[in-house]
């Protein structure tokens, strides 16, 4: 999912993404974006801004991937786009970004093996290691391998596309599915936290423990100032006024990029919700 791209001076971020999608024959391009890293921090290209004003250098190393993770992956009609989401989620699990239990990981592994190998063959009976190099985890235990083979046997007749769909249908329920993570300091309570941006809204984590949820419908305003990112939350019935949560990011640039990612997600998923509401 990586690409080294040569571009003209005024090339927009969106033009690069659209060009990659055209090359890959992806018709539903809205889910995707290109990102890059600076000092181990991930930034997404701004679609309507020239790339030369976002990053410097003659040769730019970009990573093409899923930016907007839909709540229901099976709603994606484009088989190629859905297959890329399938690969992206597998990568998220493999990198540790998307943790899951042994049971769930074994099931997801079995769907990936089914998508790659097809139906279980009796020739595999005395060589269960056939799945080893295709498992999501780099160092699978013998217990995991045996469990995956056992589950693989139950998927007879499931096509590659159906296996991918079943994989995504199982993965979408994981707590960290589709969450973009950003390290920050919560100035309200005085501790380091992780800010998660996703289709549901803004979620705050302490390590991997979710401690606060701010759904889009409850998030009244958000802005950035210097190295701070601020959320204004609509007051609850028991409260007299709206509340404000302030986070400090590593730099002004980090705060600005987090703000932009939040704006993008808010606009995209509120638009999806509105479209579903109007045409339902």
mmCIF file of C-alpha atoms in Angstrom:
data_model
loop_
_atom_site.group_PDB
_atom_site.id
_atom_site.type_symbol
_atom_site.label_atom_id
_atom_site.label_comp_id
_atom_site.label_asym_id
_atom_site.label_seq_id
_atom_site.Cartn_x
_atom_site.Cartn_y
_atom_site.Cartn_z
ATOM 1 C CA UNK A 1 0.000 0.000 0.000
ATOM 2 C CA UNK A 2 2.987 2.280 -0.443
ATOM 3 C CA UNK A 3 3.933 4.448 -3.391
ATOM 4 C CA UNK A 4 6.765 6.748 -4.371
ATOM 5 C CA UNK A 5 5.171 9.505 -6.371
ATOM 6 C CA UNK A 6 6.591 12.120 -8.730
ATOM 7 C CA UNK A 7 4.321 15.106 -9.059
ATOM 8 C CA UNK A 8 4.084 18.518 -10.649
ATOM 9 C CA UNK A 9 4.377 21.656 -8.563
ATOM 10 C CA UNK A 10 0.652 22.377 -8.376
ATOM 11 C CA UNK A 11 -0.569 18.788 -8.009
ATOM 12 C CA UNK A 12 -3.304 18.566 -5.371
ATOM 13 C CA UNK A 13 -3.484 15.824 -2.779
ATOM 14 C CA UNK A 14 -6.792 14.655 -4.228
ATOM 15 C CA UNK A 15 -5.265 14.291 -7.697
ATOM 16 C CA UNK A 16 -2.661 11.867 -6.387
ATOM 17 C CA UNK A 17 -5.277 9.758 -4.574
ATOM 18 C CA UNK A 18 -7.585 9.759 -7.610
ATOM 19 C CA UNK A 19 -4.683 8.764 -9.865
ATOM 20 C CA UNK A 20 -3.789 5.806 -7.644
ATOM 21 C CA UNK A 21 -7.429 4.695 -7.462
ATOM 22 C CA UNK A 22 -7.713 4.915 -11.244
ATOM 23 C CA UNK A 23 -4.566 2.813 -11.638
ATOM 24 C CA UNK A 24 -5.869 0.215 -9.154
ATOM 25 C CA UNK A 25 -9.345 0.218 -10.725
ATOM 26 C CA UNK A 26 -10.995 1.434 -7.513
ATOM 27 C CA UNK A 27 -14.299 3.132 -8.359
ATOM 28 C CA UNK A 28 -15.273 4.104 -4.789
ATOM 29 C CA UNK A 29 -12.294 6.342 -4.058
ATOM 30 C CA UNK A 30 -13.825 8.371 -1.208
ATOM 31 C CA UNK A 31 -12.627 5.932 1.469
ATOM 32 C CA UNK A 32 -8.946 6.370 0.648
ATOM 33 C CA UNK A 33 -6.164 8.849 1.170
ATOM 34 C CA UNK A 34 -2.390 9.213 1.122
ATOM 35 C CA UNK A 35 -0.301 9.789 4.227
ATOM 36 C CA UNK A 36 3.310 10.508 5.034
ATOM 37 C CA UNK A 37 5.488 10.529 8.133
ATOM 38 C CA UNK A 38 7.489 13.251 9.808
ATOM 39 C CA UNK A 39 9.451 12.314 12.932
ATOM 40 C CA UNK A 40 7.435 9.095 13.279
ATOM 41 C CA UNK A 41 4.155 11.055 13.221
ATOM 42 C CA UNK A 42 1.573 10.286 10.561
ATOM 43 C CA UNK A 43 0.015 13.080 8.504
ATOM 44 C CA UNK A 44 -2.714 12.800 5.859
ATOM 45 C CA UNK A 45 -2.445 14.762 2.637
ATOM 46 C CA UNK A 46 -4.984 17.569 2.450
ATOM 47 C CA UNK A 47 -7.043 16.869 -0.706
ATOM 48 C CA UNK A 48 -7.535 20.457 -1.925
ATOM 49 C CA UNK A 49 -4.012 21.734 -1.194
ATOM 50 C CA UNK A 50 -0.918 21.408 -3.439
ATOM 51 C CA UNK A 51 1.383 18.654 -2.244
ATOM 52 C CA UNK A 52 4.428 20.959 -2.501
ATOM 53 C CA UNK A 53 2.882 23.148 0.216
ATOM 54 C CA UNK A 54 2.422 20.187 2.556
ATOM 55 C CA UNK A 55 5.703 18.296 2.281
ATOM 56 C CA UNK A 56 9.128 19.069 0.886
ATOM 57 C CA UNK A 57 11.567 17.072 -1.183
ATOM 58 C CA UNK A 58 11.823 16.015 -4.800
ATOM 59 C CA UNK A 59 10.857 12.381 -4.255
ATOM 60 C CA UNK A 60 8.039 11.887 -1.795
ATOM 61 C CA UNK A 61 7.286 8.572 -0.129
ATOM 62 C CA UNK A 62 3.550 8.260 0.417
ATOM 63 C CA UNK A 63 1.427 5.513 1.888
ATOM 64 C CA UNK A 64 -1.887 4.840 0.178
ATOM 65 C CA UNK A 65 -4.535 3.415 2.464
ATOM 66 C CA UNK A 66 -7.978 3.597 4.002
ATOM 67 C CA UNK A 67 -8.747 6.908 5.683
ATOM 68 C CA UNK A 68 -12.477 6.528 6.360
ATOM 69 C CA UNK A 69 -13.475 3.160 7.820
ATOM 70 C CA UNK A 70 -17.199 2.638 7.287
ATOM 71 C CA UNK A 71 -19.187 1.098 10.131
ATOM 72 C CA UNK A 72 -20.573 -1.534 7.767
ATOM 73 C CA UNK A 73 -17.836 -2.671 5.355
ATOM 74 C CA UNK A 74 -20.357 -4.806 3.473
ATOM 75 C CA UNK A 75 -22.050 -1.603 2.291
ATOM 76 C CA UNK A 76 -19.061 -1.054 -0.023
ATOM 77 C CA UNK A 77 -20.233 -2.176 -3.449
ATOM 78 C CA UNK A 78 -16.859 -1.920 -5.202
ATOM 79 C CA UNK A 79 -15.148 -5.312 -4.789
ATOM 80 C CA UNK A 80 -11.682 -3.823 -5.307
ATOM 81 C CA UNK A 81 -12.238 -1.097 -2.703
ATOM 82 C CA UNK A 82 -13.562 -3.660 -0.229
ATOM 83 C CA UNK A 83 -10.565 -5.924 -0.878
ATOM 84 C CA UNK A 84 -8.241 -3.020 -0.069
ATOM 85 C CA UNK A 85 -10.123 -2.433 3.175
ATOM 86 C CA UNK A 86 -9.710 -6.150 3.913
ATOM 87 C CA UNK A 87 -5.933 -5.831 3.434
ATOM 88 C CA UNK A 88 -5.802 -2.588 5.423
ATOM 89 C CA UNK A 89 -7.582 -4.115 8.426
ATOM 90 C CA UNK A 90 -5.254 -7.118 8.285
ATOM 91 C CA UNK A 91 -2.308 -4.704 8.303
ATOM 92 C CA UNK A 92 -3.819 -2.784 11.247
ATOM 93 C CA UNK A 93 -4.049 -5.998 13.277
ATOM 94 C CA UNK A 94 -0.561 -7.124 12.278
ATOM 95 C CA UNK A 95 0.959 -3.779 13.313
ATOM 96 C CA UNK A 96 -0.741 -3.874 16.718
ATOM 97 C CA UNK A 97 -2.914 -0.869 15.952
ATOM 98 C CA UNK A 98 -6.047 -3.058 16.090
ATOM 99 C CA UNK A 99 -5.816 -5.482 19.032
ATOM 100 C CA UNK A 100 -8.093 -8.499 19.290
ATOM 101 C CA UNK A 101 -8.525 -11.645 21.394
ATOM 102 C CA UNK A 102 -7.137 -15.082 20.599
ATOM 103 C CA UNK A 103 -10.562 -16.345 19.529
ATOM 104 C CA UNK A 104 -11.230 -13.418 17.189
ATOM 105 C CA UNK A 105 -7.712 -13.521 15.760
ATOM 106 C CA UNK A 106 -8.048 -17.244 15.016
ATOM 107 C CA UNK A 107 -11.343 -16.640 13.194
ATOM 108 C CA UNK A 108 -9.916 -13.747 11.179
ATOM 109 C CA UNK A 109 -6.849 -15.806 10.331
ATOM 110 C CA UNK A 110 -9.056 -18.638 9.082
ATOM 111 C CA UNK A 111 -10.968 -16.292 6.759
ATOM 112 C CA UNK A 112 -7.708 -14.913 5.393
ATOM 113 C CA UNK A 113 -6.436 -18.456 4.741
ATOM 114 C CA UNK A 114 -9.730 -19.314 3.037
ATOM 115 C CA UNK A 115 -9.455 -16.211 0.851
ATOM 116 C CA UNK A 116 -5.880 -17.137 -0.114
ATOM 117 C CA UNK A 117 -6.010 -20.957 -0.399
ATOM 118 C CA UNK A 118 -9.667 -21.640 -0.989
ATOM 119 C CA UNK A 119 -11.204 -24.784 0.500
ATOM 120 C CA UNK A 120 -9.260 -26.973 2.899
ATOM 121 C CA UNK A 121 -7.670 -29.950 1.151
ATOM 122 C CA UNK A 122 -7.058 -33.324 2.818
ATOM 123 C CA UNK A 123 -3.478 -33.108 1.545
ATOM 124 C CA UNK A 124 -2.896 -30.515 4.295
ATOM 125 C CA UNK A 125 -3.778 -32.999 7.058
ATOM 126 C CA UNK A 126 -0.191 -33.984 7.848
ATOM 127 C CA UNK A 127 1.270 -30.520 7.292
ATOM 128 C CA UNK A 128 -0.743 -27.991 9.298
ATOM 129 C CA UNK A 129 2.146 -25.587 8.927
ATOM 130 C CA UNK A 130 0.797 -24.642 5.472
ATOM 131 C CA UNK A 131 -0.974 -21.712 7.110
ATOM 132 C CA UNK A 132 1.988 -20.435 9.139
ATOM 133 C CA UNK A 133 3.371 -17.795 6.767
ATOM 134 C CA UNK A 134 -0.098 -16.492 5.914
ATOM 135 C CA UNK A 135 -1.254 -15.803 9.457
ATOM 136 C CA UNK A 136 -1.649 -12.230 10.662
ATOM 137 C CA UNK A 137 0.614 -12.702 13.675
ATOM 138 C CA UNK A 138 4.322 -13.008 12.823
ATOM 139 C CA UNK A 139 5.042 -15.642 15.449
ATOM 140 C CA UNK A 140 1.899 -17.774 15.758
ATOM 141 C CA UNK A 141 1.787 -20.358 18.511
ATOM 142 C CA UNK A 142 1.139 -24.006 17.752
ATOM 143 C CA UNK A 143 -2.223 -23.555 19.455
ATOM 144 C CA UNK A 144 -3.107 -20.763 17.016
ATOM 145 C CA UNK A 145 -2.050 -22.796 13.983
ATOM 146 C CA UNK A 146 -4.108 -25.816 15.043
ATOM 147 C CA UNK A 147 -7.152 -23.611 15.742
ATOM 148 C CA UNK A 148 -6.897 -21.840 12.358
ATOM 149 C CA UNK A 149 -6.680 -25.158 10.505
ATOM 150 C CA UNK A 150 -9.683 -26.411 12.461
ATOM 151 C CA UNK A 151 -11.694 -23.322 11.476
ATOM 152 C CA UNK A 152 -10.433 -23.404 7.886
ATOM 153 C CA UNK A 153 -12.044 -26.830 7.491
ATOM 154 C CA UNK A 154 -15.447 -25.299 8.278
ATOM 155 C CA UNK A 155 -15.287 -22.728 5.445
ATOM 156 C CA UNK A 156 -15.734 -25.176 2.567
ATOM 157 C CA UNK A 157 -17.548 -23.526 -0.324
ATOM 158 C CA UNK A 158 -16.803 -19.951 0.780
ATOM 159 C CA UNK A 159 -15.402 -17.925 -2.139
ATOM 160 C CA UNK A 160 -12.535 -15.456 -1.866
ATOM 161 C CA UNK A 161 -14.873 -12.446 -1.889
ATOM 162 C CA UNK A 162 -17.187 -14.049 0.663
ATOM 163 C CA UNK A 163 -14.226 -14.864 2.918
ATOM 164 C CA UNK A 164 -13.118 -11.232 2.724
ATOM 165 C CA UNK A 165 -16.637 -10.097 3.617
ATOM 166 C CA UNK A 166 -16.806 -12.459 6.601
ATOM 167 C CA UNK A 167 -13.394 -11.229 7.736
ATOM 168 C CA UNK A 168 -14.537 -7.594 7.631
ATOM 169 C CA UNK A 169 -17.890 -8.379 9.228
ATOM 170 C CA UNK A 170 -16.038 -9.908 12.192
ATOM 171 C CA UNK A 171 -13.372 -7.186 12.389
ATOM 172 C CA UNK A 172 -15.793 -4.238 12.358
ATOM 173 C CA UNK A 173 -16.859 -5.019 15.936
ATOM 174 C CA UNK A 174 -13.352 -4.612 17.354
ATOM 175 C CA UNK A 175 -13.060 -1.665 19.724
ATOM 176 C CA UNK A 176 -10.229 0.058 17.852
ATOM 177 C CA UNK A 177 -11.566 -0.612 14.344
ATOM 178 C CA UNK A 178 -11.014 2.429 12.141
ATOM 179 C CA UNK A 179 -9.591 4.617 14.900
ATOM 180 C CA UNK A 180 -6.795 7.081 14.038
ATOM 181 C CA UNK A 181 -4.631 7.475 17.141
ATOM 182 C CA UNK A 182 -2.815 10.628 18.316
ATOM 183 C CA UNK A 183 -0.758 11.052 21.475
ATOM 184 C CA UNK A 184 -1.704 14.127 23.519
ATOM 185 C CA UNK A 185 -1.770 15.599 26.997
ATOM 186 C CA UNK A 186 -5.195 16.158 28.584
ATOM 187 C CA UNK A 187 -4.878 19.570 30.241
ATOM 188 C CA UNK A 188 -8.171 19.165 32.111
ATOM 189 C CA UNK A 189 -7.006 16.208 34.162
ATOM 190 C CA UNK A 190 -3.228 16.509 33.728
ATOM 191 C CA UNK A 191 -2.257 13.205 32.120
ATOM 192 C CA UNK A 192 -1.100 11.707 28.853
ATOM 193 C CA UNK A 193 -3.871 10.254 26.722
ATOM 194 C CA UNK A 194 -4.520 9.013 23.208
ATOM 195 C CA UNK A 195 -7.062 10.856 21.059
ATOM 196 C CA UNK A 196 -8.906 8.567 18.660
ATOM 197 C CA UNK A 197 -10.717 9.951 15.596
ATOM 198 C CA UNK A 198 -13.145 7.631 13.829
ATOM 199 C CA UNK A 199 -16.585 7.363 12.255
ATOM 200 C CA UNK A 200 -18.350 7.524 15.634
ATOM 201 C CA UNK A 201 -16.663 10.716 16.777
ATOM 202 C CA UNK A 202 -13.764 11.485 19.128
ATOM 203 C CA UNK A 203 -12.712 8.886 21.700
ATOM 204 C CA UNK A 204 -10.165 9.336 24.493
ATOM 205 C CA UNK A 205 -8.021 6.425 25.653
ATOM 206 C CA UNK A 206 -5.709 5.857 28.591
ATOM 207 C CA UNK A 207 -3.318 3.361 26.996
ATOM 208 C CA UNK A 208 -5.841 0.968 25.362
ATOM 209 C CA UNK A 209 -8.634 1.665 27.853
ATOM 210 C CA UNK A 210 -11.434 3.851 26.511
ATOM 211 C CA UNK A 211 -12.258 6.533 29.086
ATOM 212 C CA UNK A 212 -14.388 9.069 27.180
ATOM 213 C CA UNK A 213 -16.560 9.134 24.066
ATOM 214 C CA UNK A 214 -17.608 12.310 22.269
ATOM 215 C CA UNK A 215 -20.014 11.356 19.449
ATOM 216 C CA UNK A 216 -20.251 13.779 16.535
ATOM 217 C CA UNK A 217 -23.801 14.758 17.491
ATOM 218 C CA UNK A 218 -22.581 15.852 20.949
ATOM 219 C CA UNK A 219 -19.512 17.701 19.694
ATOM 220 C CA UNK A 220 -20.604 21.292 19.261
ATOM 221 C CA UNK A 221 -17.310 22.883 18.199
ATOM 222 C CA UNK A 222 -13.649 22.003 17.839
ATOM 223 C CA UNK A 223 -10.663 24.174 17.050
ATOM 224 C CA UNK A 224 -6.908 24.468 17.465
ATOM 225 C CA UNK A 225 -4.759 27.245 18.898
ATOM 226 C CA UNK A 226 -0.958 27.023 18.860
ATOM 227 C CA UNK A 227 -0.205 23.482 20.084
ATOM 228 C CA UNK A 228 -3.662 22.977 21.617
ATOM 229 C CA UNK A 229 -6.678 21.084 20.299
ATOM 230 C CA UNK A 230 -10.014 21.959 21.891
ATOM 231 C CA UNK A 231 -13.401 20.214 21.958
ATOM 232 C CA UNK A 232 -16.583 21.963 23.057
ATOM 233 C CA UNK A 233 -19.114 19.374 24.155
ATOM 234 C CA UNK A 234 -22.859 20.050 24.190
ATOM 235 C CA UNK A 235 -24.117 20.204 27.768
ATOM 236 C CA UNK A 236 -26.063 17.316 29.221
ATOM 237 C CA UNK A 237 -29.487 17.747 30.837
ATOM 238 C CA UNK A 238 -27.897 17.844 34.297
ATOM 239 C CA UNK A 239 -25.339 20.494 33.294
ATOM 240 C CA UNK A 240 -25.783 24.267 33.179
ATOM 241 C CA UNK A 241 -23.402 24.928 30.274
ATOM 242 C CA UNK A 242 -21.315 23.289 27.580
ATOM 243 C CA UNK A 243 -18.049 21.720 28.668
ATOM 244 C CA UNK A 244 -14.647 22.271 27.102
ATOM 245 C CA UNK A 245 -11.824 19.737 26.861
ATOM 246 C CA UNK A 246 -8.308 20.978 26.044
ATOM 247 C CA UNK A 247 -5.443 18.822 24.788
ATOM 248 C CA UNK A 248 -1.843 19.735 24.153
ATOM 249 C CA UNK A 249 -0.134 18.209 21.103
ATOM 250 C CA UNK A 250 3.616 17.893 20.436
ATOM 251 C CA UNK A 251 3.597 21.014 18.249
ATOM 252 C CA UNK A 252 1.437 23.593 16.514
ATOM 253 C CA UNK A 253 1.662 21.563 13.297
ATOM 254 C CA UNK A 254 0.442 18.425 15.068
ATOM 255 C CA UNK A 255 -2.523 20.309 16.525
ATOM 256 C CA UNK A 256 -3.415 21.720 13.111
ATOM 257 C CA UNK A 257 -3.211 18.324 11.423
ATOM 258 C CA UNK A 258 -5.338 16.694 14.146
ATOM 259 C CA UNK A 259 -7.900 19.465 13.740
ATOM 260 C CA UNK A 260 -7.984 18.891 9.973
ATOM 261 C CA UNK A 261 -8.416 15.132 10.408
ATOM 262 C CA UNK A 262 -11.276 15.788 12.855
ATOM 263 C CA UNK A 263 -12.954 18.209 10.437
ATOM 264 C CA UNK A 264 -12.616 15.684 7.595
ATOM 265 C CA UNK A 265 -14.154 12.861 9.627
ATOM 266 C CA UNK A 266 -16.917 15.024 11.029
ATOM 267 C CA UNK A 267 -17.886 16.235 7.556
ATOM 268 C CA UNK A 268 -17.595 12.811 5.904
ATOM 269 C CA UNK A 269 -19.541 10.759 8.427
ATOM 270 C CA UNK A 270 -22.169 13.415 9.132
ATOM 271 C CA UNK A 271 -22.713 13.591 5.344
ATOM 272 C CA UNK A 272 -23.044 9.798 5.175
ATOM 273 C CA UNK A 273 -25.520 9.852 8.048
ATOM 274 C CA UNK A 274 -27.523 12.686 6.483
ATOM 275 C CA UNK A 275 -27.623 10.965 3.089
ATOM 276 C CA UNK A 276 -28.902 7.774 4.711
ATOM 277 C CA UNK A 277 -31.507 9.731 6.675
ATOM 278 C CA UNK A 278 -32.801 11.687 3.654
ATOM 279 C CA UNK A 279 -33.001 8.735 1.279
ATOM 280 C CA UNK A 280 -34.143 6.037 3.687
#
